[in-house]
CSV table of C-alpha atoms in Angstrom, one decimal:
chain,number,residue,atom,x,y,z
A,143,ASP,CA,34.4,119.8,41.2
A,144,GLN,CA,34.1,117.1,43.7
A,145,SER,CA,35.4,118.9,46.9
A,146,VAL,CA,33.1,122.1,46.0
A,147,TYR,CA,30.2,119.2,46.1
A,148,ASP,CA,31.2,117.3,49.3
A,149,ALA,CA,31.5,121.0,51.1
A,150,MET,CA,28.2,121.9,49.7
A,151,VAL,CA,26.3,118.8,51.0
A,152,ARG,CA,27.7,119.3,54.4
A,153,LEU,CA,26.3,123.0,54.4
A,154,ALA,CA,22.8,121.1,53.8
A,155,GLN,CA,23.3,118.5,56.5
A,156,ASP,CA,20.9,119.2,59.8
A,157,PHE,CA,23.0,116.7,61.7
A,158,SER,CA,26.4,118.7,60.8
A,159,MET,CA,25.3,122.1,60.6
A,160,ARG,CA,23.2,124.1,63.5
A,161,TYR,CA,21.4,126.1,61.1
A,162,PRO,CA,22.0,124.1,57.7
A,163,LEU,CA,23.4,127.2,54.7
A,164,VAL,CA,21.9,124.9,52.2
A,165,ASP,CA,18.3,123.9,51.4
A,166,GLY,CA,18.8,120.5,49.7
A,167,GLN,CA,16.6,118.2,47.7
A,168,GLY,CA,17.9,114.9,47.4
A,169,ASN,CA,19.7,112.3,49.2
A,170,PHE,CA,22.7,114.2,50.9
A,171,GLY,CA,23.9,111.9,53.4
A,172,SER,CA,22.6,110.6,56.8
A,173,ILE,CA,24.1,110.3,60.3
A,174,ASP,CA,25.0,106.8,59.7
A,175,ASN,CA,27.6,108.1,57.6
A,176,ASP,CA,26.0,106.9,54.6
A,177,PRO,CA,27.5,108.9,51.2
A,178,PRO,CA,25.3,111.3,49.4
A,179,ALA,CA,24.3,110.8,46.0
A,180,ALA,CA,26.1,111.8,42.8
A,181,MET,CA,25.7,115.5,42.5
A,182,ARG,CA,24.0,114.8,38.9
A,183,TYR,CA,20.9,113.4,41.3
A,184,THR,CA,20.5,116.3,43.7
A,185,GLU,CA,18.9,120.0,43.8
A,186,ALA,CA,20.3,122.2,45.9
A,187,ARG,CA,19.5,126.3,47.1
A,188,LEU,CA,20.3,128.9,49.6
A,189,SER,CA,18.0,128.5,52.7
A,190,ALA,CA,16.4,131.6,54.1
A,191,ILE,CA,19.1,132.0,57.0
A,192,ALA,CA,21.9,131.8,54.5
A,193,GLU,CA,20.7,134.8,52.2
A,194,GLN,CA,21.4,136.9,55.5
A,195,MET,CA,25.2,136.8,55.0
A,196,LEU,CA,24.7,138.4,51.8
A,197,VAL,CA,22.6,141.1,52.7
A,198,ASP,CA,23.6,144.6,51.4
A,199,ILE,CA,26.4,143.1,49.4
A,200,ASP,CA,25.4,144.8,46.5
A,201,LYS,CA,25.9,148.8,48.6
A,202,ASP,CA,29.8,148.3,48.7
A,203,THR,CA,29.8,147.3,52.0
A,204,VAL,CA,32.4,144.7,51.0
A,205,ASP,CA,36.0,144.6,49.1
A,206,PHE,CA,36.2,142.7,45.5
A,207,THR,CA,39.0,141.1,44.2
A,208,ALA,CA,39.7,139.2,40.8
A,209,ASN,CA,39.3,135.6,41.1
A,210,PHE,CA,41.6,132.8,40.4
A,211,ASP,CA,41.9,133.6,36.7
A,212,ASP,CA,41.0,137.3,36.8
A,213,SER,CA,37.7,136.7,34.7
A,214,LEU,CA,35.1,137.5,37.5
A,215,LYS,CA,35.2,139.8,40.9
A,216,GLU,CA,34.5,137.9,44.0
A,217,PRO,CA,33.8,139.1,47.5
A,218,THR,CA,36.9,139.0,50.1
A,219,VAL,CA,34.2,138.5,52.9
A,220,LEU,CA,30.6,138.6,53.2
A,221,PRO,CA,28.6,141.5,54.7
A,222,ALA,CA,27.5,138.4,57.3
A,223,LEU,CA,24.5,139.9,59.1
A,224,LEU,CA,24.5,136.2,60.6
A,225,PRO,CA,27.2,135.4,63.1
A,226,ASN,CA,28.1,132.3,61.2
A,227,LEU,CA,31.4,132.0,62.7
A,228,LEU,CA,29.8,131.4,65.9
A,229,VAL,CA,26.2,129.7,65.2
A,230,ASN,CA,27.6,127.1,63.0
A,231,GLY,CA,31.1,126.9,64.2
A,232,SER,CA,34.3,125.7,62.5
A,233,SER,CA,36.8,122.8,62.0
A,234,GLY,CA,39.6,122.7,59.7
A,235,ILE,CA,43.6,122.2,59.8
A,236,ALA,CA,45.9,124.4,57.6
A,237,VAL,CA,49.6,125.0,57.7
A,238,GLY,CA,50.2,123.4,60.7
A,239,MET,CA,47.2,125.2,62.4
A,240,ALA,CA,44.0,123.8,63.4
A,241,THR,CA,40.6,125.4,64.4
A,242,ASN,CA,37.7,123.6,66.7
A,243,ILE,CA,34.9,126.1,67.1
A,244,PRO,CA,31.8,124.7,68.6
A,245,PRO,CA,28.0,125.7,67.4
A,246,HIS,CA,25.9,127.8,69.3
A,247,ASN,CA,22.5,128.9,69.6
A,248,LEU,CA,21.5,132.0,67.4
A,249,SER,CA,18.9,133.5,69.7
A,250,GLU,CA,21.8,133.4,72.5
A,251,VAL,CA,24.5,134.7,70.6
A,252,CYS,CA,22.4,137.5,69.2
A,253,ASP,CA,21.2,138.7,72.7
A,254,ALA,CA,24.7,138.5,74.2
A,255,ILE,CA,25.9,140.7,71.0
A,256,ALA,CA,23.0,143.2,72.2
A,257,TYR,CA,24.4,143.3,75.6
A,258,LEU,CA,27.8,143.6,74.5
A,259,VAL,CA,26.8,146.6,72.5
A,260,ASP,CA,25.3,148.5,75.4
A,261,ASN,CA,28.3,147.1,78.1
A,262,PRO,CA,31.5,146.9,76.2
A,263,GLU,CA,33.5,146.0,79.5
A,264,ALA,CA,31.1,142.9,80.0
A,265,THR,CA,33.3,139.8,81.7
A,266,VAL,CA,33.0,136.1,80.4
A,267,ASP,CA,30.8,135.7,83.3
A,268,GLU,CA,28.0,138.2,82.1
A,269,ILE,CA,28.3,137.1,78.4
A,270,MET,CA,28.0,133.3,79.8
A,271,GLU,CA,24.6,134.4,81.2
A,272,PHE,CA,23.2,134.7,77.6
A,273,VAL,CA,25.9,132.0,75.7
A,274,LYS,CA,24.9,129.4,77.9
A,275,GLY,CA,27.0,127.0,75.9
A,276,PRO,CA,27.6,125.0,72.5
A,277,ASP,CA,24.5,124.1,71.1
A,278,PHE,CA,25.1,121.3,69.0
A,279,PRO,CA,22.9,120.0,66.0
A,280,THR,CA,22.7,116.5,67.5
A,281,ALA,CA,22.1,117.9,70.9
A,282,GLY,CA,23.1,115.5,73.8
A,283,ILE,CA,24.1,116.8,77.2
A,284,ILE,CA,26.8,118.5,78.3
A,285,LEU,CA,28.8,117.5,81.7
A,286,GLY,CA,29.7,120.4,83.6
A,287,LYS,CA,30.6,124.1,82.8
A,288,ASP,CA,34.3,124.4,83.4
A,289,GLY,CA,35.2,123.3,80.0
A,290,ILE,CA,33.0,125.6,78.9
A,291,ARG,CA,34.0,128.4,80.4
A,292,SER,CA,38.0,127.7,80.0
A,293,ALA,CA,37.0,127.7,76.1
A,294,TYR,CA,35.1,131.1,76.6
A,295,ALA,CA,38.1,132.8,78.5
A,296,THR,CA,41.0,131.4,76.9
A,297,GLY,CA,39.8,129.7,73.4
A,298,HIS,CA,40.8,126.4,74.8
A,299,GLY,CA,38.7,124.1,76.5
A,300,ARG,CA,37.2,120.3,76.9
A,301,VAL,CA,33.6,120.0,76.8
A,302,VAL,CA,32.2,116.5,77.3
A,303,VAL,CA,29.1,115.8,75.9
A,304,ARG,CA,26.9,112.9,76.4
A,305,ALA,CA,24.4,111.1,75.1
A,306,LYS,CA,20.5,111.4,75.9
A,307,VAL,CA,19.0,108.6,77.3
A,308,HIS,CA,16.0,107.5,79.2
A,309,VAL,CA,15.1,103.8,81.2
A,310,SER,CA,11.6,102.3,80.4
A,311,ASP,CA,9.7,99.0,81.4
A,312,ILE,CA,10.3,96.5,77.9
A,313,PRO,CA,6.6,96.1,77.4
A,314,GLY,CA,5.0,92.8,78.3
A,315,GLY,CA,8.8,92.2,79.3
A,316,MET,CA,8.1,90.7,82.4
A,317,GLY,CA,9.9,93.3,84.4
A,318,ARG,CA,12.7,93.9,82.0
A,319,ARG,CA,13.9,97.4,81.3
A,320,GLN,CA,15.5,98.7,78.3
A,321,ILE,CA,17.4,102.2,77.4
A,322,ILE,CA,16.3,104.5,74.7
A,323,VAL,CA,18.6,107.0,73.1
A,324,THR,CA,17.2,109.6,71.5
A,325,GLU,CA,20.5,112.0,71.3
A,326,ILE,CA,24.1,111.4,70.6
A,327,PRO,CA,27.1,113.5,70.8
A,328,TYR,CA,28.4,115.7,67.8
A,329,GLN,CA,29.8,113.9,65.0
A,330,THR,CA,29.0,110.4,66.2
A,331,ASN,CA,28.6,108.0,63.6
A,332,LYS,CA,25.4,106.4,64.7
A,333,ALA,CA,25.7,103.2,62.7
A,334,ALA,CA,29.6,103.1,63.8
A,335,LEU,CA,27.8,103.5,67.5
A,336,VAL,CA,25.4,100.7,67.3
A,337,GLU,CA,28.1,98.3,65.9
A,338,ARG,CA,30.3,99.2,68.5
A,339,ILE,CA,28.0,98.4,71.1
A,340,ALA,CA,27.5,95.0,69.3
A,341,THR,CA,30.8,94.0,69.3
A,342,LEU,CA,31.4,94.8,72.9
A,343,ILE,CA,28.2,92.7,73.5
A,344,LYS,CA,29.7,89.9,72.0
A,345,ASP,CA,33.0,90.1,73.4
A,346,LYS,CA,31.7,90.2,76.6
A,347,LYS,CA,33.4,93.9,77.6
A,348,VAL,CA,29.7,95.2,78.3
A,349,LEU,CA,27.4,92.9,80.4
A,350,GLY,CA,23.9,92.7,81.0
A,351,ILE,CA,22.5,93.6,77.6
A,352,SER,CA,20.6,91.1,75.5
A,353,GLU,CA,19.8,93.2,72.3
A,354,ILE,CA,20.3,96.5,70.4
A,355,ARG,CA,18.2,97.8,67.8
A,356,ASP,CA,18.1,100.8,65.6
A,357,GLU,CA,14.6,102.0,65.8
A,358,SER,CA,15.6,105.6,64.3
A,359,ASP,CA,13.1,106.8,61.5
A,360,ARG,CA,12.3,110.4,59.9
A,361,GLN,CA,10.7,111.1,63.5
A,362,GLY,CA,13.8,111.4,65.5
A,363,MET,CA,16.5,109.3,66.3
A,364,ARG,CA,15.8,106.1,68.7
A,365,ILE,CA,18.5,103.5,69.7
A,366,VAL,CA,16.5,100.7,71.9
A,367,ILE,CA,19.1,98.7,74.1
A,368,GLU,CA,17.3,95.8,76.1
A,369,LEU,CA,18.3,94.7,79.3
A,370,LYS,CA,18.7,91.2,80.6
A,371,ARG,CA,16.6,90.7,83.7
A,372,GLU,CA,19.0,91.0,86.3
A,373,ALA,CA,21.1,94.0,84.8
A,374,GLN,CA,21.2,97.6,86.7
A,375,PRO,CA,20.8,100.0,84.1
A,376,PRO,CA,23.2,102.6,85.6
A,377,GLN,CA,26.1,100.1,85.6
A,378,VAL,CA,25.2,99.3,82.1
A,379,LEU,CA,25.3,102.9,81.2
A,380,ASN,CA,28.8,103.6,83.0
A,381,GLN,CA,29.8,100.8,80.8
A,382,LEU,CA,28.7,102.4,77.8
A,383,TYR,CA,29.7,105.8,78.4
A,384,LYS,CA,33.2,104.4,79.0
A,385,TYR,CA,33.8,102.1,76.5
A,386,THR,CA,31.7,103.8,73.5
A,387,ALA,CA,31.1,107.1,71.8
A,388,MET,CA,27.9,107.6,73.8
A,389,GLN,CA,30.4,109.9,75.9
A,390,SER,CA,32.9,112.1,74.0
A,391,ALA,CA,34.9,115.1,74.4
A,392,PHE,CA,35.0,118.2,72.1
A,393,PHE,CA,38.1,120.1,72.2
A,394,VAL,CA,37.7,123.3,71.8
A,395,ASN,CA,40.4,125.8,69.8
A,396,MET,CA,38.9,129.0,69.0
A,397,LEU,CA,41.2,130.4,66.1
A,398,ALA,CA,39.9,132.5,64.0
A,399,LEU,CA,41.8,135.0,61.3
A,400,VAL,CA,42.1,138.5,62.8
A,401,ASP,CA,43.1,141.6,60.4
A,402,GLY,CA,44.6,138.3,58.1
A,403,GLN,CA,46.7,136.7,61.1
A,404,PRO,CA,45.6,133.5,62.7
A,405,ARG,CA,44.8,134.1,66.7
A,406,VAL,CA,43.2,131.9,69.4
A,407,ILE,CA,40.9,134.6,70.4
A,408,SER,CA,37.9,134.3,73.5
A,409,LEU,CA,34.2,134.4,72.9
A,410,LYS,CA,34.2,138.1,74.1
A,411,GLU,CA,37.1,138.9,71.5
A,412,ALA,CA,34.8,137.1,68.9
A,413,LEU,CA,31.7,139.0,69.7
A,414,ASP,CA,33.8,142.2,70.0
A,415,TYR,CA,35.3,141.6,66.4
A,416,TYR,CA,32.2,140.7,64.7
A,417,ILE,CA,30.4,144.0,66.4
A,418,LEU,CA,33.4,146.1,64.9
A,419,PHE,CA,33.1,144.1,61.4
A,420,ARG,CA,29.3,145.3,61.4
A,421,GLN,CA,30.1,148.6,62.1
A,422,GLU,CA,32.0,148.9,59.6
A,423,ILE,CA,29.7,147.2,57.0
A,424,ILE,CA,26.6,149.5,57.9
A,425,THR,CA,29.0,152.4,57.5
A,426,ARG,CA,29.9,151.6,54.2
A,427,ARG,CA,26.6,150.9,53.4
A,428,SER,CA,25.4,154.6,54.7
A,429,LYS,CA,28.0,156.4,52.5
A,430,PHE,CA,26.8,154.3,49.8
A,431,GLU,CA,23.2,155.0,50.2
A,432,LEU,CA,24.0,158.8,51.0
A,433,ALA,CA,25.8,158.8,47.5
A,434,GLN,CA,22.8,157.5,45.5
A,435,ALA,CA,20.2,159.6,47.2
A,436,LYS,CA,22.7,163.0,46.5
A,437,ALA,CA,23.1,161.4,42.9
A,438,ARG,CA,19.3,161.0,42.7
A,439,ALA,CA,18.7,164.8,44.2
A,440,HIS,CA,21.3,166.0,42.0
A,441,ILE,CA,19.1,164.4,38.7
A,442,LEU,CA,16.0,165.9,40.4
A,443,GLU,CA,17.3,169.4,40.5
A,444,GLY,CA,17.9,169.0,36.7
A,445,LEU,CA,14.3,167.8,36.0
A,446,LYS,CA,12.9,170.6,38.5
A,447,ILE,CA,14.7,173.3,36.1
A,448,ALA,CA,13.3,171.4,33.0
A,449,LEU,CA,9.9,171.5,34.0
A,450,ASP,CA,10.0,175.1,35.3
A,451,ASN,CA,11.4,176.0,31.8
A,452,ILE,CA,10.0,173.5,29.6
A,453,ASP,CA,8.8,175.4,26.6
A,454,ALA,CA,12.9,176.6,26.5
A,455,VAL,CA,14.0,173.3,27.0
A,456,ILE,CA,11.9,172.0,24.3
A,457,ARG,CA,13.1,174.7,21.9
A,458,THR,CA,16.6,174.2,22.9
A,459,ILE,CA,16.2,170.4,22.2
A,460,ARG,CA,14.6,171.0,18.6
A,461,GLU,CA,16.7,173.3,17.8
A,462,SER,CA,19.6,170.9,17.9
A,463,GLU,CA,21.1,168.8,15.5
A,464,THR,CA,22.0,166.1,17.5
A,465,ALA,CA,21.9,164.7,20.7
A,466,GLU,CA,25.4,165.8,21.8
A,467,VAL,CA,24.9,169.2,20.9
A,468,ALA,CA,21.5,169.2,22.7
A,469,ARG,CA,23.2,168.5,25.6
A,470,LYS,CA,25.9,171.1,25.2
A,471,ASN,CA,22.7,173.8,25.0
A,472,LEU,CA,20.8,172.7,27.5
A,473,MET,CA,24.0,173.0,29.9
A,474,ALA,CA,24.9,176.3,29.0
A,475,ASN,CA,21.3,178.1,28.4
A,476,PHE,CA,20.1,176.5,32.0
A,477,ASN,CA,23.3,175.9,33.7
A,478,LEU,CA,22.6,172.4,34.3
A,479,SER,CA,25.9,169.3,34.7
A,480,GLN,CA,25.8,166.9,32.2
A,481,ILE,CA,24.3,164.4,34.4
A,482,GLN,CA,21.4,166.6,34.5
A,483,ALA,CA,21.2,167.5,30.7
A,484,GLN,CA,21.4,163.9,30.0
A,485,ALA,CA,18.9,162.8,32.2
A,486,ILE,CA,16.5,165.5,30.6
A,487,LEU,CA,17.1,164.2,27.0
A,488,ASP,CA,16.7,160.6,28.5
A,489,MET,CA,13.0,161.6,29.9
A,490,GLN,CA,9.9,160.4,28.3
A,491,LEU,CA,7.7,163.2,27.0
A,492,ARG,CA,4.8,162.0,29.7
A,493,ARG,CA,6.9,163.1,32.5
A,494,LEU,CA,7.1,166.6,31.1
A,495,ALA,CA,3.4,167.0,32.0
A,496,ASN,CA,2.6,168.7,35.3
A,497,LEU,CA,1.2,165.2,36.9
A,498,GLU,CA,4.8,164.4,37.4
A,499,ARG,CA,5.7,167.4,39.0
A,500,SER,CA,4.4,166.2,42.3
A,501,LYS,CA,6.7,162.9,42.3
A,502,ILE,CA,9.5,165.0,41.3
A,503,MET,CA,9.0,167.6,43.8
A,504,GLU,CA,8.9,164.8,46.5
């Protein structure tokens, strides 16, 4: 069960998931790579947005199959009202193939889907008017659009992400400056980053830094890098971008299962397949609801016949020795189906009153 717990922990981490699917209570780890608490110390439930993955699952929208020991049935896929593959991304390796899909902004993806429904022949550039680029949970700044466009057009691309910084004067520092880091690239270990910078300062590979402190708290991230009086902030930053993870590359490889086969797909193909999938879900849901409505209408037609012939129906039931005989007599005397006759036998006496007629007629 440890692997299951590790997967659940990641789904609850707001620095790993753009939209966490698990609402966790307790210690679920940190961006400093601190381990989560043991499972006996934590609690978890689905987040509100995760429940959108299960909408209409009880309406025959997806196929179910036997689980590993044939004791339960489990869905082969989820109805997925939330386009989770794009909004939360995916990363993994299996049978010699790797996928690395970046997370995206939900509003942008939904706008792109709506546009693509109305304009099926839309180009990558048109879609990029809505989906500007990846939206990492740890934020940061993406350098350039060429890598993004390549990833969206071909399924492969290199997206360079930098930490977000600003330079300010040190209070009472007699003109000295400091660099404040408030956002770092995705999947970067903050504690390891601070340790790496400290090592570079000690080894004199990065010059001009007098002190580094991690002042992060519950309000957000804050790494303070104090500079020496003669240091130039742009030069120091360039050294940090070169030697540390303050500038990192995210290699996009949009590999996904399409009809059970692994394929590298573009952004447009990913959106197209999602639209087709949702069309299938909505069609199956509509057929299920129609069948339910027809079944209900069939029963109500039988109840209406019973109300129209209430005295004869009561007499037929009273004169029957068993429920089975009563059902057969109702079917024969009033031209009812077995389902209609059973519904009449199951009906409470109060529903035979005229007060219930209006509800049945509706």
